Structure formats: C-alpha cells, structure tokens
C-alpha cells in the first residue's frame, strides 16, 4: 500500500494518516483473530499493558514531528524504512533457506 | 524477565512508536526484530500487533481530518478480498521463497525510488491513483498479510 501510494504521488499527510487508520483496522482484526483462534496468553496481555504507556508516549511525541515533516522528509524516511525492511526480510529469508534441512 | 530486559522492551516500544507516529508505519519493522532478542517469537509478534493496534488508534484519532475515507475503505475492502487468496496460497507456497521474493521486491522499489529522487531531484510518481488501483493495492496487502505476515509496506 505504501509503495503504491508513494508511486501515485499521494500527499504525505494523507499517506501517513490513512496508513495509520488502515493499521488500526487491520491489526485490530488480527488481534481479535489471534485471541479467538490460537489465543493470547495472560502474560502477553500483562506485558502489553506494561509497555502500552511507552507506546503511547512514543506516539504522542512523534505525532507533532510527523505533522511538521514535509513531503520530501516523509518520502526519504519512507524509502529508508522500505529499504531497511526489504534488506531485513531478504536476510532473514536467506538465513532460513541456508539453514533449512533438505 | 530482568530489569534490563524490561528496559530493552520499553525503549524498543518507545522508539518504534515514535517512528510509526512520524511516518504512519514501521512499528513492527523496528519492534519485532528487537523483541525477538528478549522474548519468544510468538510473544514478540503478539506484543507487536497489540501495541501497534493501540498506538494506531491513539495517534489516528488526532489525524482524522487527513485520513482519506474513500481510499481507506477501498484498501480495506481489497485487503479483505485478498486475505482468503493469501490463506489458500499459504498452504502450498514455500514461505521462505515468498519472503525472499517479497523482500527483494520491496528493496528493488526502495532503490528505484531513491535513485529517481536523488538523481532527478523529484519524486518518482509514474501513475495516478485510481479506484481500481486502490482496491488492487489493498488486495495485494491482504495476500501478503496471510502469506508473510505484514500488511502495509508490501504492495
């Protein structure tokens, strides 16, 4: 979705807000499906509860920074994150393939 | 868990949340690999999705005016449509090869976009958004979610 929106020249603030809303919906469904199928253990909920204030603090600290980020800054950050994510995914898959039993 | 471990989880969570609030995505990209150093894989993934959900709801509430509702609706609908295709493919596809292909595709697009930006001095925007394109991007995200576990950045 991010690559599509960047290639279509969508405004940075629209991409950011719409992606956040998309994640809220899609991860919300994922949490519900985990809870309903494989289950989420009590200690995981407890750890999430302990860590939630740090997530909210990071979120509320980052929001005004994102508001001030221009379209160039947003695009550079997005491209850097995509490159990092792509490299990590390739490396993790490569290690998995090398270590795979025949 | 030791105090050091909790400090690591808290610091990772803060940094990943900051990144996601600034850019709109990236919590799982940063958090999951670092969580994996401190907790088992199942807990790392579940922590990331619970915290990312809470964070996204909290941050997006202040950005409601800039959300594009029609775009959100179409990528969500496309994603829902793509999910069963991904789940079906999940049974037959080689997950490591799929991850390798997905990672290489993301990396290739990142390199191309960076190349155009730094050589041409302007963003590479070869097409305009369309309703069909929105739905298709959502569908690819849905397939990727089921196949390799993450939605937003895959397509």
mmCIF file of C-alpha atoms in Angstrom:
data_model
loop_
_atom_site.group_PDB
_atom_site.id
_atom_site.type_symbol
_atom_site.label_atom_id
_atom_site.label_comp_id
_atom_site.label_asym_id
_atom_site.label_seq_id
_atom_site.Cartn_x
_atom_site.Cartn_y
_atom_site.Cartn_z
ATOM 1 C CA UNK A 1 0.000 0.000 0.000
ATOM 2 C CA UNK A 2 2.812 2.389 0.916
ATOM 3 C CA UNK A 3 4.726 1.766 -2.334
ATOM 4 C CA UNK A 4 1.512 2.203 -4.360
ATOM 5 C CA UNK A 5 0.643 5.477 -2.598
ATOM 6 C CA UNK A 6 4.182 6.835 -2.998
ATOM 7 C CA UNK A 7 4.291 5.890 -6.686
ATOM 8 C CA UNK A 8 0.899 7.541 -7.210
ATOM 9 C CA UNK A 9 2.251 10.778 -5.740
ATOM 10 C CA UNK A 10 -0.263 10.865 -2.851
ATOM 11 C CA UNK A 11 0.194 13.713 -0.339
ATOM 12 C CA UNK A 12 2.455 12.756 2.571
ATOM 13 C CA UNK A 13 -0.028 13.641 5.331
ATOM 14 C CA UNK A 14 -2.775 11.648 3.590
ATOM 15 C CA UNK A 15 -0.482 8.619 3.272
ATOM 16 C CA UNK A 16 0.509 8.837 6.928
ATOM 17 C CA UNK A 17 -2.989 9.264 8.359
ATOM 18 C CA UNK A 18 -4.602 6.710 6.040
ATOM 19 C CA UNK A 19 -1.904 4.115 6.739
ATOM 20 C CA UNK A 20 -2.338 4.626 10.494
ATOM 21 C CA UNK A 21 -6.102 4.138 10.136
ATOM 22 C CA UNK A 22 -5.523 1.070 7.942
ATOM 23 C CA UNK A 23 -3.159 -0.401 10.561
ATOM 24 C CA UNK A 24 -5.648 0.345 13.339
ATOM 25 C CA UNK A 25 -8.286 -1.651 11.443
ATOM 26 C CA UNK A 26 -6.138 -4.488 10.082
ATOM 27 C CA UNK A 27 -4.129 -5.066 13.269
ATOM 28 C CA UNK A 28 -7.335 -4.788 15.304
ATOM 29 C CA UNK A 29 -8.790 -7.629 13.235
ATOM 30 C CA UNK A 30 -5.513 -9.563 13.619
ATOM 31 C CA UNK A 31 -5.558 -9.187 17.433
ATOM 32 C CA UNK A 32 -9.169 -10.380 17.513
ATOM 33 C CA UNK A 33 -8.375 -13.355 15.270
ATOM 34 C CA UNK A 34 -5.343 -14.314 17.402
ATOM 35 C CA UNK A 35 -7.447 -14.078 20.559
ATOM 36 C CA UNK A 36 -10.235 -16.165 19.024
ATOM 37 C CA UNK A 37 -8.078 -18.870 17.445
ATOM 38 C CA UNK A 38 -4.594 -19.527 18.835
ATOM 39 C CA UNK A 39 -5.199 -17.441 21.965
ATOM 40 C CA UNK A 40 -3.197 -14.655 23.586
ATOM 41 C CA UNK A 41 -1.736 -15.759 26.946
ATOM 42 C CA UNK A 42 -2.265 -13.697 30.105
ATOM 43 C CA UNK A 43 1.441 -12.789 30.491
ATOM 44 C CA UNK A 44 1.407 -11.316 26.959
ATOM 45 C CA UNK A 45 -1.593 -9.102 27.817
ATOM 46 C CA UNK A 46 0.178 -8.094 31.026
ATOM 47 C CA UNK A 47 3.402 -7.238 29.167
ATOM 48 C CA UNK A 48 1.381 -5.273 26.597
ATOM 49 C CA UNK A 49 -0.300 -3.376 29.428
ATOM 50 C CA UNK A 50 3.068 -2.519 30.975
ATOM 51 C CA UNK A 51 4.512 -1.425 27.602
ATOM 52 C CA UNK A 52 1.422 0.462 26.378
ATOM 53 C CA UNK A 53 2.340 3.725 28.162
ATOM 54 C CA UNK A 54 5.723 3.691 26.382
ATOM 55 C CA UNK A 55 3.956 3.126 23.036
ATOM 56 C CA UNK A 56 1.537 5.987 23.722
ATOM 57 C CA UNK A 57 4.370 8.247 24.874
ATOM 58 C CA UNK A 58 6.292 7.480 21.660
ATOM 59 C CA UNK A 59 3.122 8.037 19.626
ATOM 60 C CA UNK A 60 2.258 11.375 21.183
ATOM 61 C CA UNK A 61 5.906 12.506 20.942
ATOM 62 C CA UNK A 62 6.099 11.508 17.273
ATOM 63 C CA UNK A 63 2.783 12.970 16.114
ATOM 64 C CA UNK A 64 3.841 16.652 16.127
ATOM 65 C CA UNK A 65 7.157 15.691 14.493
ATOM 66 C CA UNK A 66 5.212 13.940 11.721
ATOM 67 C CA UNK A 67 2.924 16.956 11.369
ATOM 68 C CA UNK A 68 5.936 19.171 10.671
ATOM 69 C CA UNK A 69 7.631 16.686 8.337
ATOM 70 C CA UNK A 70 7.493 17.945 4.749
ATOM 71 C CA UNK A 71 6.771 15.723 1.764
ATOM 72 C CA UNK A 72 10.482 15.353 0.985
ATOM 73 C CA UNK A 73 11.333 14.367 4.557
ATOM 74 C CA UNK A 74 8.436 11.914 4.595
ATOM 75 C CA UNK A 75 9.486 10.337 1.289
ATOM 76 C CA UNK A 76 13.111 9.960 2.411
ATOM 77 C CA UNK A 77 12.024 8.387 5.727
ATOM 78 C CA UNK A 78 9.592 6.068 3.937
ATOM 79 C CA UNK A 79 12.200 4.987 1.370
ATOM 80 C CA UNK A 80 14.783 4.379 4.118
ATOM 81 C CA UNK A 81 12.276 2.291 6.093
ATOM 82 C CA UNK A 82 11.312 0.313 2.995
ATOM 83 C CA UNK A 83 14.964 -0.358 2.209
ATOM 84 C CA UNK A 84 15.608 -1.477 5.808
ATOM 85 C CA UNK A 85 12.544 -3.693 5.814
ATOM 86 C CA UNK A 86 13.433 -5.187 2.427
ATOM 87 C CA UNK A 87 17.014 -5.889 3.476
ATOM 88 C CA UNK A 88 15.900 -7.465 6.765
ATOM 89 C CA UNK A 89 13.303 -9.650 5.016
ATOM 90 C CA UNK A 90 15.784 -10.828 2.369
ATOM 91 C CA UNK A 91 18.455 -11.534 5.016
ATOM 92 C CA UNK A 92 16.052 -13.406 7.326
ATOM 93 C CA UNK A 93 14.695 -15.493 4.432
ATOM 94 C CA UNK A 94 18.216 -16.151 3.162
ATOM 95 C CA UNK A 95 19.364 -17.384 6.576
ATOM 96 C CA UNK A 96 16.277 -19.571 6.769
ATOM 97 C CA UNK A 97 16.960 -21.065 3.329
ATOM 98 C CA UNK A 98 20.635 -21.722 4.139
ATOM 99 C CA UNK A 99 19.770 -23.415 7.440
ATOM 100 C CA UNK A 100 16.846 -25.387 6.044
ATOM 101 C CA UNK A 101 17.113 -29.145 6.334
ATOM 102 C CA UNK A 102 16.995 -30.849 2.915
ATOM 103 C CA UNK B 1 12.449 -11.174 32.948
ATOM 104 C CA UNK B 2 15.247 -8.987 34.266
ATOM 105 C CA UNK B 3 15.020 -5.229 34.717
ATOM 106 C CA UNK B 4 17.462 -4.935 31.806
ATOM 107 C CA UNK B 5 15.076 -6.948 29.631
ATOM 108 C CA UNK B 6 12.097 -4.757 30.549
ATOM 109 C CA UNK B 7 14.166 -1.637 29.866
ATOM 110 C CA UNK B 8 15.028 -3.027 26.435
ATOM 111 C CA UNK B 9 11.363 -3.754 25.672
ATOM 112 C CA UNK B 10 10.299 -0.296 26.878
ATOM 113 C CA UNK B 11 13.000 1.507 24.881
ATOM 114 C CA UNK B 12 12.208 -0.506 21.748
ATOM 115 C CA UNK B 13 8.491 0.186 22.167
ATOM 116 C CA UNK B 14 9.036 3.929 22.579
ATOM 117 C CA UNK B 15 11.359 4.156 19.535
ATOM 118 C CA UNK B 16 9.078 2.026 17.318
ATOM 119 C CA UNK B 17 6.007 4.032 18.376
ATOM 120 C CA UNK B 18 7.806 7.292 17.637
ATOM 121 C CA UNK B 19 8.733 6.007 14.178
ATOM 122 C CA UNK B 20 5.170 4.895 13.425
ATOM 123 C CA UNK B 21 3.660 8.178 14.628
ATOM 124 C CA UNK B 22 6.069 10.177 12.456
ATOM 125 C CA UNK B 23 5.776 8.067 9.295
ATOM 126 C CA UNK B 24 2.458 6.214 9.611
ATOM 127 C CA UNK B 25 4.089 2.796 9.619
ATOM 128 C CA UNK B 26 7.181 0.957 10.802
ATOM 129 C CA UNK B 27 6.290 -0.183 14.338
ATOM 130 C CA UNK B 28 6.584 -3.886 13.519
ATOM 131 C CA UNK B 29 9.600 -3.320 11.246
ATOM 132 C CA UNK B 30 11.618 -1.953 14.162
ATOM 133 C CA UNK B 31 10.000 -3.676 17.135
ATOM 134 C CA UNK B 32 9.739 -7.325 16.102
ATOM 135 C CA UNK B 33 13.456 -7.989 15.372
ATOM 136 C CA UNK B 34 14.416 -6.336 18.683
ATOM 137 C CA UNK B 35 11.620 -8.007 20.690
ATOM 138 C CA UNK B 36 12.910 -11.337 19.338
ATOM 139 C CA UNK B 37 16.153 -10.750 21.253
ATOM 140 C CA UNK B 38 14.207 -10.525 24.529
ATOM 141 C CA UNK B 39 11.088 -12.714 24.303
ATOM 142 C CA UNK B 40 9.991 -15.806 22.392
ATOM 143 C CA UNK B 41 8.775 -15.377 18.768
ATOM 144 C CA UNK B 42 5.054 -15.903 19.461
ATOM 145 C CA UNK B 43 5.047 -13.320 22.253
ATOM 146 C CA UNK B 44 7.119 -10.893 20.163
ATOM 147 C CA UNK B 45 4.609 -10.978 17.307
ATOM 148 C CA UNK B 46 1.569 -10.739 19.582
ATOM 149 C CA UNK B 47 3.068 -7.860 21.571
ATOM 150 C CA UNK B 48 3.810 -6.001 18.325
ATOM 151 C CA UNK B 49 0.268 -6.374 16.971
ATOM 152 C CA UNK B 50 -1.422 -5.449 20.283
ATOM 153 C CA UNK B 51 0.776 -2.381 20.817
ATOM 154 C CA UNK B 52 0.593 -1.325 17.166
ATOM 155 C CA UNK B 53 -3.221 -1.514 17.302
ATOM 156 C CA UNK B 54 -3.408 0.607 20.473
ATOM 157 C CA UNK B 55 -0.869 3.078 19.116
ATOM 158 C CA UNK B 56 -2.559 3.425 15.719
ATOM 159 C CA UNK B 57 -5.992 4.081 17.295
ATOM 160 C CA UNK B 58 -4.472 6.637 19.692
ATOM 161 C CA UNK B 59 -2.464 8.526 17.068
ATOM 162 C CA UNK B 60 -5.010 8.444 14.239
ATOM 163 C CA UNK B 61 -7.673 9.981 16.494
ATOM 164 C CA UNK B 62 -5.763 13.257 16.216
ATOM 165 C CA UNK B 63 -5.315 12.951 12.444
ATOM 166 C CA UNK B 64 -8.916 12.193 11.462
ATOM 167 C CA UNK B 65 -9.155 15.201 9.156
ATOM 168 C CA UNK B 66 -6.275 13.997 6.967
ATOM 169 C CA UNK B 67 -7.494 10.399 6.589
ATOM 170 C CA UNK B 68 -8.899 9.785 3.101
ATOM 171 C CA UNK B 69 -12.041 7.752 3.974
ATOM 172 C CA UNK B 70 -12.755 6.509 0.445
ATOM 173 C CA UNK B 71 -9.140 5.394 -0.010
ATOM 174 C CA UNK B 72 -9.187 3.701 3.405
ATOM 175 C CA UNK B 73 -12.437 1.924 2.534
ATOM 176 C CA UNK B 74 -11.096 0.665 -0.806
ATOM 177 C CA UNK B 75 -7.732 -0.597 0.507
ATOM 178 C CA UNK B 76 -9.521 -2.246 3.453
ATOM 179 C CA UNK B 77 -12.057 -3.898 1.124
ATOM 180 C CA UNK B 78 -9.257 -5.010 -1.193
ATOM 181 C CA UNK B 79 -7.306 -6.351 1.752
ATOM 182 C CA UNK B 80 -10.291 -8.370 2.972
ATOM 183 C CA UNK B 81 -10.749 -9.774 -0.540
ATOM 184 C CA UNK B 82 -7.060 -10.680 -0.807
ATOM 185 C CA UNK B 83 -6.849 -12.374 2.586
ATOM 186 C CA UNK B 84 -8.518 -15.692 1.563
ATOM 187 C CA UNK B 85 -6.313 -15.878 -1.551
ATOM 188 C CA UNK B 86 -3.262 -15.475 0.674
ATOM 189 C CA UNK B 87 -4.535 -18.041 3.166
ATOM 190 C CA UNK B 88 -5.156 -20.517 0.332
ATOM 191 C CA UNK B 89 -1.691 -19.864 -1.124
ATOM 192 C CA UNK B 90 -0.170 -20.210 2.370
ATOM 193 C CA UNK B 91 -0.929 -23.945 2.235
ATOM 194 C CA UNK B 92 1.038 -24.513 -0.960
ATOM 195 C CA UNK B 93 3.661 -21.755 -1.240
ATOM 196 C CA UNK B 94 7.230 -22.058 0.027
ATOM 197 C CA UNK B 95 7.105 -19.368 2.723
ATOM 198 C CA UNK B 96 10.854 -18.716 2.729
ATOM 199 C CA UNK B 97 10.906 -18.234 -1.041
ATOM 200 C CA UNK B 98 7.850 -15.969 -0.813
ATOM 201 C CA UNK B 99 9.560 -13.891 1.907
ATOM 202 C CA UNK B 100 12.711 -13.723 -0.190
ATOM 203 C CA UNK B 101 10.728 -12.544 -3.224
ATOM 204 C CA UNK B 102 8.706 -10.021 -1.190
ATOM 205 C CA UNK B 103 11.837 -8.624 0.457
ATOM 206 C CA UNK B 104 13.667 -8.362 -2.859
ATOM 207 C CA UNK B 105 10.661 -6.593 -4.442
ATOM 208 C CA UNK B 106 10.439 -4.058 -1.585
ATOM 209 C CA UNK B 107 14.174 -3.457 -1.743
ATOM 210 C CA UNK B 108 14.081 -3.014 -5.532
ATOM 211 C CA UNK B 109 11.273 -0.422 -5.301
ATOM 212 C CA UNK B 110 13.102 1.410 -2.487
ATOM 213 C CA UNK B 111 16.299 1.549 -4.560
ATOM 214 C CA UNK B 112 14.413 2.734 -7.681
ATOM 215 C CA UNK B 113 12.507 5.427 -5.746
ATOM 216 C CA UNK B 114 15.715 6.584 -4.063
ATOM 217 C CA UNK B 115 17.526 6.605 -7.420
ATOM 218 C CA UNK B 116 14.871 8.741 -9.103
ATOM 219 C CA UNK B 117 14.690 11.113 -6.120
ATOM 220 C CA UNK B 118 18.419 11.657 -5.761
ATOM 221 C CA UNK B 119 19.286 11.725 -9.472
ATOM 222 C CA UNK B 120 16.271 13.626 -10.743
ATOM 223 C CA UNK B 121 15.658 15.728 -7.663
ATOM 224 C CA UNK B 122 11.936 14.961 -7.741
ATOM 225 C CA UNK B 123 9.765 12.040 -6.614
ATOM 226 C CA UNK B 124 9.100 9.158 -8.955
ATOM 227 C CA UNK B 125 5.317 9.150 -9.475
ATOM 228 C CA UNK B 126 4.701 7.229 -12.694
ATOM 229 C CA UNK B 127 0.896 6.920 -12.343
ATOM 230 C CA UNK B 128 -2.112 8.499 -10.653
ATOM 231 C CA UNK B 129 -4.291 6.812 -8.057
ATOM 232 C CA UNK B 130 -7.467 5.154 -9.314
ATOM 233 C CA UNK B 131 -10.271 3.292 -7.539
ATOM 234 C CA UNK B 132 -9.161 0.047 -9.195
ATOM 235 C CA UNK B 133 -5.566 0.705 -8.164
ATOM 236 C CA UNK B 134 -6.635 1.328 -4.550
ATOM 237 C CA UNK B 135 -8.542 -1.960 -4.483
ATOM 238 C CA UNK B 136 -5.672 -3.850 -6.137
ATOM 239 C CA UNK B 137 -3.107 -2.430 -3.688
ATOM 240 C CA UNK B 138 -5.369 -3.468 -0.797
ATOM 241 C CA UNK B 139 -5.788 -6.938 -2.289
ATOM 242 C CA UNK B 140 -2.021 -7.425 -2.599
ATOM 243 C CA UNK B 141 -1.697 -6.264 1.027
ATOM 244 C CA UNK B 142 -4.298 -8.845 2.055
ATOM 245 C CA UNK B 143 -2.495 -11.635 0.201
ATOM 246 C CA UNK B 144 0.849 -10.542 1.703
ATOM 247 C CA UNK B 145 -0.615 -10.373 5.217
ATOM 248 C CA UNK B 146 -1.667 -14.001 5.020
ATOM 249 C CA UNK B 147 1.499 -15.152 3.251
ATOM 250 C CA UNK B 148 4.274 -13.263 5.020
ATOM 251 C CA UNK B 149 2.566 -11.627 7.993
ATOM 252 C CA UNK B 150 2.728 -7.860 7.400
ATOM 253 C CA UNK B 151 0.346 -5.607 5.571
ATOM 254 C CA UNK B 152 1.178 -2.013 4.850
ATOM 255 C CA UNK B 153 4.545 -1.901 3.205
ATOM 256 C CA UNK B 154 4.269 -4.985 0.966
ATOM 257 C CA UNK B 155 2.480 -3.559 -2.016
#
